[in-house]
Short mmCIF file of C-alpha atoms and ligand atoms in Angstrom, two decimals:
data_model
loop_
_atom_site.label_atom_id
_atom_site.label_comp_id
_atom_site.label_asym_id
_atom_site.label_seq_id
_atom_site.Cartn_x
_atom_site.Cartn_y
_atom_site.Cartn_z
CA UNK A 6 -3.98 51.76 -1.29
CA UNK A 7 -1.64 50.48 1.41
CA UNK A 8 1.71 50.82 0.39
CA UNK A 9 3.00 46.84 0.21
CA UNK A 10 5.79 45.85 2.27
CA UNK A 11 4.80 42.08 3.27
CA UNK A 12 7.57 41.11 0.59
CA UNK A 13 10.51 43.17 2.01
CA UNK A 14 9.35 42.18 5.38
CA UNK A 15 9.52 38.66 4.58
CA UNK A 16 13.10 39.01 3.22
CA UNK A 17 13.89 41.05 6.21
CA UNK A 18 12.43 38.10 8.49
CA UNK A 19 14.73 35.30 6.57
CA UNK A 20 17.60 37.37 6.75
CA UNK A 21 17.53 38.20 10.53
CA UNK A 22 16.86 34.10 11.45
CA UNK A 23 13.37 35.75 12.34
CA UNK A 24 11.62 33.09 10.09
CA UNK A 25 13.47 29.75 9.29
CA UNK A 26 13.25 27.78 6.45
CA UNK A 27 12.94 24.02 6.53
CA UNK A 28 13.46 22.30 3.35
CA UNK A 29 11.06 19.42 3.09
CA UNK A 30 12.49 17.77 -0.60
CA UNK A 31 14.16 14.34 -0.97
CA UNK A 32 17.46 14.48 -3.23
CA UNK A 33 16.04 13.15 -6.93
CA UNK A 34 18.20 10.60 -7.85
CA UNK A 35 18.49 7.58 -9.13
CA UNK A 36 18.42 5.94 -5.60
CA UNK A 37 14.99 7.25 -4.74
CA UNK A 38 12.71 4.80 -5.11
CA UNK A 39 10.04 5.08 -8.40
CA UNK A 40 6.59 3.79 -7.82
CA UNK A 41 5.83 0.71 -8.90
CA UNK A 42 2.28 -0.19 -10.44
CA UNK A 43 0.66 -3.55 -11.12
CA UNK A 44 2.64 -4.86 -14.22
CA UNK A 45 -0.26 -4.19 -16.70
CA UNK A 46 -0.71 -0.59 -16.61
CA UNK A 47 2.38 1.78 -17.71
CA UNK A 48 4.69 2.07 -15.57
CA UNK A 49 7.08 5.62 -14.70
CA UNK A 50 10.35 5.94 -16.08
CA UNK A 51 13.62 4.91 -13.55
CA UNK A 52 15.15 8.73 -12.71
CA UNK A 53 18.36 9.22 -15.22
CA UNK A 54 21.11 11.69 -14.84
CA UNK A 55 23.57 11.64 -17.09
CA UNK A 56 26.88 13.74 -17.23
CA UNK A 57 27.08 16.52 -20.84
CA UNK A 58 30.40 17.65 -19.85
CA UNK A 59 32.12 17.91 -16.63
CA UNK A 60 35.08 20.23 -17.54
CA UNK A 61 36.64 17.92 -19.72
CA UNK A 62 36.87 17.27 -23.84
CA UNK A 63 32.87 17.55 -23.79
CA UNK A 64 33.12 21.15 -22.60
CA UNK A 65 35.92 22.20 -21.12
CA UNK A 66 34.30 25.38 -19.57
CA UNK A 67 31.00 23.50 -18.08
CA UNK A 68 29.93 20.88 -15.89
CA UNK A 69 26.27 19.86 -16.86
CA UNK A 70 23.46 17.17 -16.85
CA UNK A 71 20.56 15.85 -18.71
CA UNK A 72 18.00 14.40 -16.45
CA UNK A 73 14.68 12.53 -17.41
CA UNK A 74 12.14 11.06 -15.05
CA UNK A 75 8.54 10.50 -14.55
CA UNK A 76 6.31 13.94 -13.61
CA UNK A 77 5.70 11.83 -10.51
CA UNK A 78 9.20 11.44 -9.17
CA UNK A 79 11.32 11.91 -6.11
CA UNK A 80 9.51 15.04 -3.82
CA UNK A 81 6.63 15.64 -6.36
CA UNK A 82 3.43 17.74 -6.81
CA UNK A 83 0.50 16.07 -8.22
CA UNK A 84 -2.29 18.05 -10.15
CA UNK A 85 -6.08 17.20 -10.77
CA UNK A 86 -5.43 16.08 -14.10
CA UNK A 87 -3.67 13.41 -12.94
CA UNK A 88 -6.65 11.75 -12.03
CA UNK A 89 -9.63 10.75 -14.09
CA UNK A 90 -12.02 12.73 -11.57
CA UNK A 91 -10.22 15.87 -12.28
CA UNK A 92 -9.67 15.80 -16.26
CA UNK A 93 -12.77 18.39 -17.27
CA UNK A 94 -11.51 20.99 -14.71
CA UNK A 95 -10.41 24.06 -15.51
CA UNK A 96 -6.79 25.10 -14.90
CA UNK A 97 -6.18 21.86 -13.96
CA UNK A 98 -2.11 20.71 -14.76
CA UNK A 99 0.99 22.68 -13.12
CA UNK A 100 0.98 24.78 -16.35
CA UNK A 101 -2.31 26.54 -15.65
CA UNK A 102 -2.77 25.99 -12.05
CA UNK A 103 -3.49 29.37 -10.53
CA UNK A 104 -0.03 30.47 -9.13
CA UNK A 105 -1.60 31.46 -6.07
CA UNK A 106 -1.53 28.64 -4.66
CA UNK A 107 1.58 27.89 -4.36
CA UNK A 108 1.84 29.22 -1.32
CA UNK A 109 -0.41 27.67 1.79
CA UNK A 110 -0.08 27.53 5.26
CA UNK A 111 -0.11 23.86 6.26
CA UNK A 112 -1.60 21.97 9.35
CA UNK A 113 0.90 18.74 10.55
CA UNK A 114 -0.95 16.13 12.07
CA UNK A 115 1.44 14.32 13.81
CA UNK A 116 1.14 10.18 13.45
CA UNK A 117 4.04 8.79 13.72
CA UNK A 118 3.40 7.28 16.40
CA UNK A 119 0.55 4.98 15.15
CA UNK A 120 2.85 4.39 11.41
CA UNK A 121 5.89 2.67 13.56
CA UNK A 122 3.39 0.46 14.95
CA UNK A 123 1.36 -0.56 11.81
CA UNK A 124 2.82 0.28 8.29
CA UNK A 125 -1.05 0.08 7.15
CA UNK A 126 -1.86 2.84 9.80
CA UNK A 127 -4.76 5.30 8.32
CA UNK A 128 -5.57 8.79 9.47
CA UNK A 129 -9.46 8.88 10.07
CA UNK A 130 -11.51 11.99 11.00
CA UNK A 131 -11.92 11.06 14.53
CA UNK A 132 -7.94 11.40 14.67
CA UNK A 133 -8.19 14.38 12.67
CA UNK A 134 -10.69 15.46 15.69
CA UNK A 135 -8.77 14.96 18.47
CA UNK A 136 -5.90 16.72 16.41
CA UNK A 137 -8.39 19.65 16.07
CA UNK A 138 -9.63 19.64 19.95
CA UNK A 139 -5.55 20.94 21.25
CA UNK A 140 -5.31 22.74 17.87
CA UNK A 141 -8.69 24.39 16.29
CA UNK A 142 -9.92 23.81 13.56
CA UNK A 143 -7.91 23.23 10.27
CA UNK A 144 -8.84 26.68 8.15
CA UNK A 145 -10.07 26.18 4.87
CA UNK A 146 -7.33 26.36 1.70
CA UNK A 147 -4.10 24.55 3.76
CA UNK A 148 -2.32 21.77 3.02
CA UNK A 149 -2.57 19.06 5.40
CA UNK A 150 0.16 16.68 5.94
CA UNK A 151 0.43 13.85 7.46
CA UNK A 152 3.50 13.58 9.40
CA UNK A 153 4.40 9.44 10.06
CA UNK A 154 8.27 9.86 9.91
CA UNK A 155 8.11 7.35 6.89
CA UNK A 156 11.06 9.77 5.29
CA UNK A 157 13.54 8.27 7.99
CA UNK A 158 12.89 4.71 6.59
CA UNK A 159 15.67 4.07 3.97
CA UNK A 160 16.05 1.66 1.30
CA UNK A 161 13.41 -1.10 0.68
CA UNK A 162 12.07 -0.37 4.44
CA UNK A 163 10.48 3.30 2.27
CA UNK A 164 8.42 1.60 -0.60
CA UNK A 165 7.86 -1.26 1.61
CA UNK A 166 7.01 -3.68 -0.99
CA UNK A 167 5.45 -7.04 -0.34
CA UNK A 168 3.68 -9.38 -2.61
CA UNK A 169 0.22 -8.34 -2.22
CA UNK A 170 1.83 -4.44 -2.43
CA UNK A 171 2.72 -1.78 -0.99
CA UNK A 172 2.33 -1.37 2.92
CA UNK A 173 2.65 2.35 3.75
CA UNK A 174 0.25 4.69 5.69
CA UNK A 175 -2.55 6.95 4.28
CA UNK A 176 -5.73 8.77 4.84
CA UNK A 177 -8.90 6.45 4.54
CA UNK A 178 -11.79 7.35 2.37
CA UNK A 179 -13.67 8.99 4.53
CA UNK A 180 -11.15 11.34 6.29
CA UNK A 181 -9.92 12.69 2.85
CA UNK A 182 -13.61 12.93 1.36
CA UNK A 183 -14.36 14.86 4.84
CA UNK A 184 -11.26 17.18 4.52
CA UNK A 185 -12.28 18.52 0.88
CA UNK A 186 -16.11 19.03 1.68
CA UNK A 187 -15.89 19.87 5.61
CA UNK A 188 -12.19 21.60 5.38
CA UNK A 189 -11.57 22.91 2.13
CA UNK A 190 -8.33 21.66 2.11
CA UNK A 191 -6.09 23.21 -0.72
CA UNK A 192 -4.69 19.46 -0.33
CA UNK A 193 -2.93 16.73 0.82
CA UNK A 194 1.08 16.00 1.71
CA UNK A 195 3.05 12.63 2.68
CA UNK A 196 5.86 11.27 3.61
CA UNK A 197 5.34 8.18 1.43
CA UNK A 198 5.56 7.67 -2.37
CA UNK A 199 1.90 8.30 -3.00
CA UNK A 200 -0.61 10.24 -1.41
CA UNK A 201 -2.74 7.09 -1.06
CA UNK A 202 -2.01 4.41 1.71
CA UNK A 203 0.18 1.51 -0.08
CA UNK A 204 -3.19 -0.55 -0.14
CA UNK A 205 -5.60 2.10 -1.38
CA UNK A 206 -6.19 0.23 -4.33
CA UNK A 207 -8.49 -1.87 -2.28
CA UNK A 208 -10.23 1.21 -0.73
CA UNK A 209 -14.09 2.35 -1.27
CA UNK A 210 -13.39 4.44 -4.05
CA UNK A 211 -10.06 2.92 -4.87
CA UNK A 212 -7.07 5.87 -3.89
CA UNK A 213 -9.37 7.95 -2.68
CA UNK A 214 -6.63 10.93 -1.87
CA UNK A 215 -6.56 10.96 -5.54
CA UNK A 216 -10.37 10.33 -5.88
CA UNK A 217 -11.43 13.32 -3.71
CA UNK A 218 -8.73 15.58 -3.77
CA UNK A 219 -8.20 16.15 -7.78
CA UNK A 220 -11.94 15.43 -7.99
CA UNK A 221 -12.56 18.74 -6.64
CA UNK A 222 -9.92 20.37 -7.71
CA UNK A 223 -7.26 20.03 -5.03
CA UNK A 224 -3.25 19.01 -4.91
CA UNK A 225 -0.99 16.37 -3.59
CA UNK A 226 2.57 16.20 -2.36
CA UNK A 227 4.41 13.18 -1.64
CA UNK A 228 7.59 11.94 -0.93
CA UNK A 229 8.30 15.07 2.20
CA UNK A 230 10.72 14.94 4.50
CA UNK A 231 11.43 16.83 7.86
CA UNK A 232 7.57 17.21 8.62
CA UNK A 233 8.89 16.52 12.39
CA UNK A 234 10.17 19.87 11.84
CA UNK A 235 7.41 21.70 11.28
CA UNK A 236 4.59 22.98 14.29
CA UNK A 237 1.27 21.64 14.14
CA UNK A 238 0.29 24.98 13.02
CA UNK A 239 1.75 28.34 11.19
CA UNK A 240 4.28 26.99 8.60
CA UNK A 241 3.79 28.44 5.40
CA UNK A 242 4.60 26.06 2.22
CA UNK A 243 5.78 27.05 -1.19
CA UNK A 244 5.28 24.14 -3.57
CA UNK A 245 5.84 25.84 -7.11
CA UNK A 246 5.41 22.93 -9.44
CA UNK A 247 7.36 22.67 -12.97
CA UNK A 248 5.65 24.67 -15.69
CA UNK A 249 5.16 21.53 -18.05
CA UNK A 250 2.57 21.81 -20.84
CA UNK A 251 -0.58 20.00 -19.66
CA UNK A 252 1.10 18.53 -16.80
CA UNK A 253 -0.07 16.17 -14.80
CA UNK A 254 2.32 17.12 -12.17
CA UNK A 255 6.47 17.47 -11.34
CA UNK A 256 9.43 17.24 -9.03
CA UNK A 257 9.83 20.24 -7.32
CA UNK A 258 11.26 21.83 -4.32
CA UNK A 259 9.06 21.84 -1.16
CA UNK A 260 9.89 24.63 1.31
CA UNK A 261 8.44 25.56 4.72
CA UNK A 262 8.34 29.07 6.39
CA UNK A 263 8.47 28.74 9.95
CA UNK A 264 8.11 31.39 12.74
CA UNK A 265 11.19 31.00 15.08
CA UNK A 266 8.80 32.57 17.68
CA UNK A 267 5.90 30.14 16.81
CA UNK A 268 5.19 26.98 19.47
CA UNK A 269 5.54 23.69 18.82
CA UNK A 270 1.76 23.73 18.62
MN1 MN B 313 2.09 11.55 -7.79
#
């Protein structure tokens, strides 16, 4: 057998600057916006964090929190059990997920031009061709996000709430159906607070990320930042989910290898 030195050569790399690491996780607080669902359904929990001690007469030795917040909040990881098309699979929540897959290299397809200009923008697989002609072809099990610079809005500019809902950019039906079958995406990252465009409740089936993607099997991330950092191609993600029993998915901390050799494309 080979003798395995892949993991001291990747500490080697990130201690020499050879391979940079871009961090592509919100702060979770409670200033991050929660997602906010039609006022009949159940709704997720406002993100707490409140102080146990902070050197003081509640422990004079420790500085501590207790936190509590939805699985789906801040820069979070969603599983196929969190949709009804992905309940019967096997290994389904972050707790039995195969821990393999936690780390994927990820494709960037760059749209941010197109989201400035229309808040409702949706990727489509003709833009995922042309993306595809100056790149190749997106190899099967990577993430694919897609970059819109949405993390650089701030405030109520990011959930971008009006009364008919939310207007924020997504993949349409057919461009995430396309990426599972065609692509065999591991799955699907944003910028924005779902995977879903803001009005993919309207959509042919209705949030078809979440549709197609947990339906087979497949993962989302939401709520990235610094995608403008990554290259189109070669960044390698770990997205290591919470181990919570049966869960449908957690906050976690999104990180991005990147070759300091690789091109912008
Ligand atoms: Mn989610």
């Amino acid at each position: 057998m080979p003798h395995a030195t892949a993991p001291l050569d990747l500490v080697t790399s990130v201690a020499t600057g050879e391979l940079g690491i871009v961090d592509l996780t919100f702060t979770l607080s409670p200033d991050f916006p929660v997602i906010v669902l039609p006022p009949e359904l159940g709704q997720a929990a406002a993100i707490r964090i409140e102080e146990i001690s902070h050197y003081d007469s509640r422990g004079p030795a420790a500085y501590w929190n207790n936190v509590s917040f939805s699985e789906h909040a801040g820069t979070h990881f969603d599983a196929p059990i969190h949709w009804f098309t992905g309940r019967d699979l096997p290994s389904n929540s972050v707790e039995t997920m195969p821990v393999e897959h936690m780390i994927a290299p990820a494709c960037v397809i760059d749209c941010s031009q197109s989201a400035q200009a229309d808040a409702d923008f949706l990727l489509t697989v003709s833009a995922v061709e042309t993306w595809e002609a100056q790149h190749g072809a997106i190899p099967p099990r990577c993430w694919v996000f897609l970059r819109t610079d949405w993390s650089k809005r701030t405030g109520r500019d990011y959930a971008n709430l009006r009364d008919d809902g939310a207007h924020t950019p997504g993949p349409d039906a057919s461009v995430i159906r396309w990426l599972v079958e065609q692509r065999d995406v591991l799955g699907f990252g944003t910028e924005t607070i779902g995977t879903d465009a803001g009005q993919a409740g309207h959509f042919q089936p209705p949030y078809p990320a979440h549709h197609y993607l947990h339906g087979a099997g497949r993962y989302g991330l939401q709520c990235l930042c610094n995608l403008d950092k990554l290259p189109a191609k070669g960044a390698t993600i770990i997205a290591a989910p919470l181990k919570i029993r049966n869960g449908s998915g957690s906050p976690l901390r999104v990180l991005a290898l990147v070759s300091k050799c690789s091109s912008a494309d």
